[in-house]
Amino acid sequence: MNEIVERVMQSARNAPISKISRTELRSKVGNYVELLSSAGKRDPEELTDLGIAYLRGIIEGPDPRYTGC
C-alpha cells in the first residue's frame, strides 16, 4: 500500500497545496486506499488512479457544476 500512496503523492508533487499539509494529505490518501482495498479493490493501477482522483478532489475542492442534489 505504501507504494501506491507514494505514486499518488508523486502525482501532486508540484500542486499548490495551501489548505492542508502534505503529511495530512498522505494520511487521508493512505486511509482511502486502505478502505478501497478492504472493499475488494486489489489492482494497484486502479487503486493508484482512484487515489489520484481522490487527492485531486481534496486539492481542487468540489466541482462547482454540481450542487450535491
PDB file of N, CA and C in Angstrom:
ATOM      1  N   MET A   1       0.809  -1.190   0.000  1.00  0.00           N
ATOM      2  CA  MET A   1       0.000   0.000   0.000  1.00  0.00           C
ATOM      3  C   MET A   1       0.861   1.267   0.000  1.00  0.00           C
ATOM      4  N   ASN A   2       2.003   1.211   0.648  1.00  0.00           N
ATOM      5  CA  ASN A   2       2.866   2.394   0.697  1.00  0.00           C
ATOM      6  C   ASN A   2       3.314   2.831  -0.685  1.00  0.00           C
ATOM      7  N   GLU A   3       3.581   1.856  -1.578  1.00  0.00           N
ATOM      8  CA  GLU A   3       3.986   2.199  -2.942  1.00  0.00           C
ATOM      9  C   GLU A   3       2.878   2.946  -3.663  1.00  0.00           C
ATOM     10  N   ILE A   4       1.650   2.508  -3.470  1.00  0.00           N
ATOM     11  CA  ILE A   4       0.506   3.156  -4.117  1.00  0.00           C
ATOM     12  C   ILE A   4       0.346   4.582  -3.593  1.00  0.00           C
ATOM     13  N   VAL A   5       0.435   4.749  -2.293  1.00  0.00           N
ATOM     14  CA  VAL A   5       0.319   6.080  -1.698  1.00  0.00           C
ATOM     15  C   VAL A   5       1.442   6.978  -2.210  1.00  0.00           C
ATOM     16  N   GLU A   6       2.639   6.448  -2.334  1.00  0.00           N
ATOM     17  CA  GLU A   6       3.769   7.231  -2.856  1.00  0.00           C
ATOM     18  C   GLU A   6       3.510   7.682  -4.288  1.00  0.00           C
ATOM     19  N   ARG A   7       2.986   6.777  -5.129  1.00  0.00           N
ATOM     20  CA  ARG A   7       2.677   7.139  -6.518  1.00  0.00           C
ATOM     21  C   ARG A   7       1.612   8.227  -6.566  1.00  0.00           C
ATOM     22  N   VAL A   8       0.599   8.101  -5.714  1.00  0.00           N
ATOM     23  CA  VAL A   8      -0.453   9.115  -5.676  1.00  0.00           C
ATOM     24  C   VAL A   8       0.135  10.461  -5.248  1.00  0.00           C
ATOM     25  N   MET A   9       0.940  10.468  -4.224  1.00  0.00           N
ATOM     26  CA  MET A   9       1.526  11.711  -3.738  1.00  0.00           C
ATOM     27  C   MET A   9       2.481  12.319  -4.760  1.00  0.00           C
ATOM     28  N   GLN A  10       3.197  11.490  -5.509  1.00  0.00           N
ATOM     29  CA  GLN A  10       4.087  11.997  -6.553  1.00  0.00           C
ATOM     30  C   GLN A  10       3.306  12.727  -7.641  1.00  0.00           C
ATOM     31  N   SER A  11       2.075  12.300  -7.869  1.00  0.00           N
ATOM     32  CA  SER A  11       1.267  12.950  -8.903  1.00  0.00           C
ATOM     33  C   SER A  11       0.942  14.396  -8.535  1.00  0.00           C
ATOM     34  N   ALA A  12       1.031  14.726  -7.265  1.00  0.00           N
ATOM     35  CA  ALA A  12       0.694  16.074  -6.802  1.00  0.00           C
ATOM     36  C   ALA A  12       1.913  16.825  -6.274  1.00  0.00           C
ATOM     37  N   ARG A  13       3.093  16.384  -6.636  1.00  0.00           N
ATOM     38  CA  ARG A  13       4.295  16.993  -6.053  1.00  0.00           C
ATOM     39  C   ARG A  13       4.443  18.475  -6.379  1.00  0.00           C
ATOM     40  N   ASN A  14       3.895  18.933  -7.504  1.00  0.00           N
ATOM     41  CA  ASN A  14       4.017  20.348  -7.869  1.00  0.00           C
ATOM     42  C   ASN A  14       2.716  21.120  -7.670  1.00  0.00           C
ATOM     43  N   ALA A  15       1.711  20.454  -7.148  1.00  0.00           N
ATOM     44  CA  ALA A  15       0.415  21.114  -6.948  1.00  0.00           C
ATOM     45  C   ALA A  15       0.501  22.087  -5.774  1.00  0.00           C
ATOM     46  N   PRO A  16      -0.076  23.267  -5.945  1.00  0.00           N
ATOM     47  CA  PRO A  16      -0.100  24.216  -4.827  1.00  0.00           C
ATOM     48  C   PRO A  16      -1.109  23.763  -3.774  1.00  0.00           C
ATOM     49  N   ILE A  17      -0.603  23.461  -2.613  1.00  0.00           N
ATOM     50  CA  ILE A  17      -1.460  22.977  -1.535  1.00  0.00           C
ATOM     51  C   ILE A  17      -1.323  23.950  -0.370  1.00  0.00           C
ATOM     52  N   SER A  18      -2.396  24.665  -0.086  1.00  0.00           N
ATOM     53  CA  SER A  18      -2.317  25.641   0.993  1.00  0.00           C
ATOM     54  C   SER A  18      -3.245  25.309   2.155  1.00  0.00           C
ATOM     55  N   LYS A  19      -4.305  24.546   1.890  1.00  0.00           N
ATOM     56  CA  LYS A  19      -5.293  24.273   2.927  1.00  0.00           C
ATOM     57  C   LYS A  19      -4.860  23.182   3.900  1.00  0.00           C
ATOM     58  N   ILE A  20      -4.032  22.275   3.440  1.00  0.00           N
ATOM     59  CA  ILE A  20      -3.750  21.066   4.208  1.00  0.00           C
ATOM     60  C   ILE A  20      -2.280  20.678   4.029  1.00  0.00           C
ATOM     61  N   SER A  21      -1.683  20.129   5.057  1.00  0.00           N
ATOM     62  CA  SER A  21      -0.272  19.757   4.967  1.00  0.00           C
ATOM     63  C   SER A  21      -0.102  18.471   4.156  1.00  0.00           C
ATOM     64  N   ARG A  22       1.062  18.286   3.621  1.00  0.00           N
ATOM     65  CA  ARG A  22       1.358  17.058   2.859  1.00  0.00           C
ATOM     66  C   ARG A  22       1.264  15.823   3.746  1.00  0.00           C
ATOM     67  N   THR A  23       1.612  15.953   5.001  1.00  0.00           N
ATOM     68  CA  THR A  23       1.508  14.827   5.925  1.00  0.00           C
ATOM     69  C   THR A  23       0.052  14.425   6.111  1.00  0.00           C
ATOM     70  N   GLU A  24      -0.814  15.400   6.263  1.00  0.00           N
ATOM     71  CA  GLU A  24      -2.235  15.110   6.418  1.00  0.00           C
ATOM     72  C   GLU A  24      -2.812  14.534   5.125  1.00  0.00           C
ATOM     73  N   LEU A  25      -2.368  15.068   3.981  1.00  0.00           N
ATOM     74  CA  LEU A  25      -2.805  14.517   2.696  1.00  0.00           C
ATOM     75  C   LEU A  25      -2.399  13.058   2.559  1.00  0.00           C
ATOM     76  N   ARG A  26      -1.160  12.766   2.908  1.00  0.00           N
ATOM     77  CA  ARG A  26      -0.654  11.390   2.821  1.00  0.00           C
ATOM     78  C   ARG A  26      -1.493  10.458   3.694  1.00  0.00           C
ATOM     79  N   SER A  27      -1.849  10.927   4.870  1.00  0.00           N
ATOM     80  CA  SER A  27      -2.663  10.127   5.780  1.00  0.00           C
ATOM     81  C   SER A  27      -4.055   9.880   5.194  1.00  0.00           C
ATOM     82  N   LYS A  28      -4.670  10.925   4.641  1.00  0.00           N
ATOM     83  CA  LYS A  28      -6.001  10.789   4.043  1.00  0.00           C
ATOM     84  C   LYS A  28      -5.972   9.821   2.858  1.00  0.00           C
ATOM     85  N   VAL A  29      -4.971   9.966   2.007  1.00  0.00           N
ATOM     86  CA  VAL A  29      -4.852   9.084   0.843  1.00  0.00           C
ATOM     87  C   VAL A  29      -4.614   7.652   1.302  1.00  0.00           C
ATOM     88  N   GLY A  30      -3.764   7.467   2.297  1.00  0.00           N
ATOM     89  CA  GLY A  30      -3.498   6.129   2.822  1.00  0.00           C
ATOM     90  C   GLY A  30      -4.756   5.474   3.367  1.00  0.00           C
ATOM     91  N   ASN A  31      -5.529   6.229   4.126  1.00  0.00           N
ATOM     92  CA  ASN A  31      -6.785   5.704   4.665  1.00  0.00           C
ATOM     93  C   ASN A  31      -7.765   5.344   3.548  1.00  0.00           C
ATOM     94  N   TYR A  32      -7.820   6.195   2.524  1.00  0.00           N
ATOM     95  CA  TYR A  32      -8.731   5.956   1.402  1.00  0.00           C
ATOM     96  C   TYR A  32      -8.328   4.700   0.631  1.00  0.00           C
ATOM     97  N   VAL A  33      -7.049   4.544   0.365  1.00  0.00           N
ATOM     98  CA  VAL A  33      -6.565   3.362  -0.357  1.00  0.00           C
ATOM     99  C   VAL A  33      -6.816   2.098   0.469  1.00  0.00           C
ATOM    100  N   GLU A  34      -6.606   2.176   1.761  1.00  0.00           N
ATOM    101  CA  GLU A  34      -6.888   1.040   2.643  1.00  0.00           C
ATOM    102  C   GLU A  34      -8.372   0.674   2.615  1.00  0.00           C
ATOM    103  N   LEU A  35      -9.232   1.690   2.622  1.00  0.00           N
ATOM    104  CA  LEU A  35     -10.666   1.458   2.562  1.00  0.00           C
ATOM    105  C   LEU A  35     -11.050   0.751   1.259  1.00  0.00           C
ATOM    106  N   LEU A  36     -10.510   1.228   0.154  1.00  0.00           N
ATOM    107  CA  LEU A  36     -10.791   0.594  -1.134  1.00  0.00           C
ATOM    108  C   LEU A  36     -10.295  -0.843  -1.160  1.00  0.00           C
ATOM    109  N   SER A  37      -9.118  -1.050  -0.613  1.00  0.00           N
ATOM    110  CA  SER A  37      -8.543  -2.394  -0.573  1.00  0.00           C
ATOM    111  C   SER A  37      -9.405  -3.325   0.273  1.00  0.00           C
ATOM    112  N   SER A  38      -9.888  -2.840   1.399  1.00  0.00           N
ATOM    113  CA  SER A  38     -10.724  -3.676   2.266  1.00  0.00           C
ATOM    114  C   SER A  38     -12.081  -3.962   1.629  1.00  0.00           C
ATOM    115  N   ALA A  39     -12.467  -3.121   0.663  1.00  0.00           N
ATOM    116  CA  ALA A  39     -13.729  -3.331  -0.049  1.00  0.00           C
ATOM    117  C   ALA A  39     -13.560  -4.240  -1.260  1.00  0.00           C
ATOM    118  N   GLY A  40     -12.334  -4.743  -1.477  1.00  0.00           N
ATOM    119  CA  GLY A  40     -12.125  -5.713  -2.542  1.00  0.00           C
ATOM    120  C   GLY A  40     -11.318  -5.231  -3.729  1.00  0.00           C
ATOM    121  N   LYS A  41     -10.963  -3.964  -3.767  1.00  0.00           N
ATOM    122  CA  LYS A  41     -10.124  -3.464  -4.865  1.00  0.00           C
ATOM    123  C   LYS A  41      -8.700  -3.951  -4.637  1.00  0.00           C
ATOM    124  N   ARG A  42      -8.123  -4.615  -5.628  1.00  0.00           N
ATOM    125  CA  ARG A  42      -6.775  -5.177  -5.454  1.00  0.00           C
ATOM    126  C   ARG A  42      -5.771  -4.732  -6.519  1.00  0.00           C
ATOM    127  N   ASP A  43      -6.268  -4.267  -7.664  1.00  0.00           N
ATOM    128  CA  ASP A  43      -5.383  -3.884  -8.759  1.00  0.00           C
ATOM    129  C   ASP A  43      -4.622  -2.600  -8.400  1.00  0.00           C
ATOM    130  N   PRO A  44      -3.292  -2.654  -8.356  1.00  0.00           N
ATOM    131  CA  PRO A  44      -2.511  -1.476  -7.972  1.00  0.00           C
ATOM    132  C   PRO A  44      -2.734  -0.270  -8.892  1.00  0.00           C
ATOM    133  N   GLU A  45      -2.896  -0.516 -10.187  1.00  0.00           N
ATOM    134  CA  GLU A  45      -3.128   0.597 -11.116  1.00  0.00           C
ATOM    135  C   GLU A  45      -4.472   1.265 -10.840  1.00  0.00           C
ATOM    136  N   GLU A  46      -5.483   0.467 -10.595  1.00  0.00           N
ATOM    137  CA  GLU A  46      -6.808   1.014 -10.300  1.00  0.00           C
ATOM    138  C   GLU A  46      -6.783   1.783  -8.980  1.00  0.00           C
ATOM    139  N   LEU A  47      -6.129   1.220  -7.976  1.00  0.00           N
ATOM    140  CA  LEU A  47      -6.020   1.905  -6.686  1.00  0.00           C
ATOM    141  C   LEU A  47      -5.276   3.233  -6.839  1.00  0.00           C
ATOM    142  N   THR A  48      -4.245   3.243  -7.663  1.00  0.00           N
ATOM    143  CA  THR A  48      -3.495   4.476  -7.904  1.00  0.00           C
ATOM    144  C   THR A  48      -4.382   5.511  -8.580  1.00  0.00           C
ATOM    145  N   ASP A  49      -5.099   5.105  -9.620  1.00  0.00           N
ATOM    146  CA  ASP A  49      -5.993   6.030 -10.334  1.00  0.00           C
ATOM    147  C   ASP A  49      -7.070   6.590  -9.412  1.00  0.00           C
ATOM    148  N   LEU A  50      -7.666   5.732  -8.613  1.00  0.00           N
ATOM    149  CA  LEU A  50      -8.699   6.179  -7.678  1.00  0.00           C
ATOM    150  C   LEU A  50      -8.108   7.106  -6.613  1.00  0.00           C
ATOM    151  N   GLY A  51      -6.902   6.790  -6.158  1.00  0.00           N
ATOM    152  CA  GLY A  51      -6.222   7.638  -5.178  1.00  0.00           C
ATOM    153  C   GLY A  51      -5.912   9.016  -5.736  1.00  0.00           C
ATOM    154  N   ILE A  52      -5.492   9.063  -7.001  1.00  0.00           N
ATOM    155  CA  ILE A  52      -5.200  10.348  -7.643  1.00  0.00           C
ATOM    156  C   ILE A  52      -6.476  11.174  -7.779  1.00  0.00           C
ATOM    157  N   ALA A  53      -7.560  10.536  -8.167  1.00  0.00           N
ATOM    158  CA  ALA A  53      -8.840  11.252  -8.283  1.00  0.00           C
ATOM    159  C   ALA A  53      -9.279  11.784  -6.915  1.00  0.00           C
ATOM    160  N   TYR A  54      -9.110  10.984  -5.882  1.00  0.00           N
ATOM    161  CA  TYR A  54      -9.459  11.403  -4.524  1.00  0.00           C
ATOM    162  C   TYR A  54      -8.600  12.597  -4.097  1.00  0.00           C
ATOM    163  N   LEU A  55      -7.307  12.516  -4.346  1.00  0.00           N
ATOM    164  CA  LEU A  55      -6.390  13.589  -3.986  1.00  0.00           C
ATOM    165  C   LEU A  55      -6.730  14.869  -4.744  1.00  0.00           C
ATOM    166  N   ARG A  56      -7.038  14.732  -6.015  1.00  0.00           N
ATOM    167  CA  ARG A  56      -7.423  15.895  -6.821  1.00  0.00           C
ATOM    168  C   ARG A  56      -8.672  16.558  -6.230  1.00  0.00           C
ATOM    169  N   GLY A  57      -9.615  15.746  -5.783  1.00  0.00           N
ATOM    170  CA  GLY A  57     -10.819  16.285  -5.169  1.00  0.00           C
ATOM    171  C   GLY A  57     -10.527  17.058  -3.897  1.00  0.00           C
ATOM    172  N   ILE A  58      -9.571  16.584  -3.128  1.00  0.00           N
ATOM    173  CA  ILE A  58      -9.188  17.286  -1.898  1.00  0.00           C
ATOM    174  C   ILE A  58      -8.511  18.612  -2.237  1.00  0.00           C
ATOM    175  N   ILE A  59      -7.587  18.580  -3.177  1.00  0.00           N
ATOM    176  CA  ILE A  59      -6.807  19.771  -3.514  1.00  0.00           C
ATOM    177  C   ILE A  59      -7.663  20.822  -4.223  1.00  0.00           C
ATOM    178  N   GLU A  60      -8.435  20.387  -5.213  1.00  0.00           N
ATOM    179  CA  GLU A  60      -9.187  21.335  -6.028  1.00  0.00           C
ATOM    180  C   GLU A  60     -10.558  21.665  -5.457  1.00  0.00           C
ATOM    181  N   GLY A  61     -11.044  20.848  -4.539  1.00  0.00           N
ATOM    182  CA  GLY A  61     -12.366  21.069  -3.980  1.00  0.00           C
ATOM    183  C   GLY A  61     -13.434  20.492  -4.889  1.00  0.00           C
ATOM    184  N   PRO A  62     -14.677  20.612  -4.474  1.00  0.00           N
ATOM    185  CA  PRO A  62     -15.772  20.040  -5.265  1.00  0.00           C
ATOM    186  C   PRO A  62     -15.948  20.773  -6.592  1.00  0.00           C
ATOM    187  N   ASP A  63     -16.456  20.051  -7.564  1.00  0.00           N
ATOM    188  CA  ASP A  63     -16.737  20.620  -8.873  1.00  0.00           C
ATOM    189  C   ASP A  63     -17.903  21.595  -8.735  1.00  0.00           C
ATOM    190  N   PRO A  64     -17.713  22.872  -9.082  1.00  0.00           N
ATOM    191  CA  PRO A  64     -18.773  23.854  -8.898  1.00  0.00           C
ATOM    192  C   PRO A  64     -19.998  23.620  -9.794  1.00  0.00           C
ATOM    193  N   ARG A  65     -19.865  22.759 -10.790  1.00  0.00           N
ATOM    194  CA  ARG A  65     -21.013  22.479 -11.666  1.00  0.00           C
ATOM    195  C   ARG A  65     -22.049  21.603 -10.993  1.00  0.00           C
ATOM    196  N   TYR A  66     -21.673  20.953  -9.894  1.00  0.00           N
ATOM    197  CA  TYR A  66     -22.586  20.043  -9.210  1.00  0.00           C
ATOM    198  C   TYR A  66     -22.922  20.593  -7.827  1.00  0.00           C
ATOM    199  N   THR A  67     -24.192  20.581  -7.509  1.00  0.00           N
ATOM    200  CA  THR A  67     -24.642  21.142  -6.227  1.00  0.00           C
ATOM    201  C   THR A  67     -24.757  20.107  -5.136  1.00  0.00           C
ATOM    202  N   GLY A  68     -24.667  18.835  -5.495  1.00  0.00           N
ATOM    203  CA  GLY A  68     -24.802  17.789  -4.496  1.00  0.00           C
ATOM    204  C   GLY A  68     -26.215  17.312  -4.331  1.00  0.00           C
ATOM    205  N   CYS A  69     -27.094  17.810  -5.141  1.00  0.00           N
ATOM    206  CA  CYS A  69     -28.506  17.393  -5.071  1.00  0.00           C
ATOM    207  C   CYS A  69     -28.726  16.092  -5.801  1.00  0.00           C
TER     208      CYS A  69
END
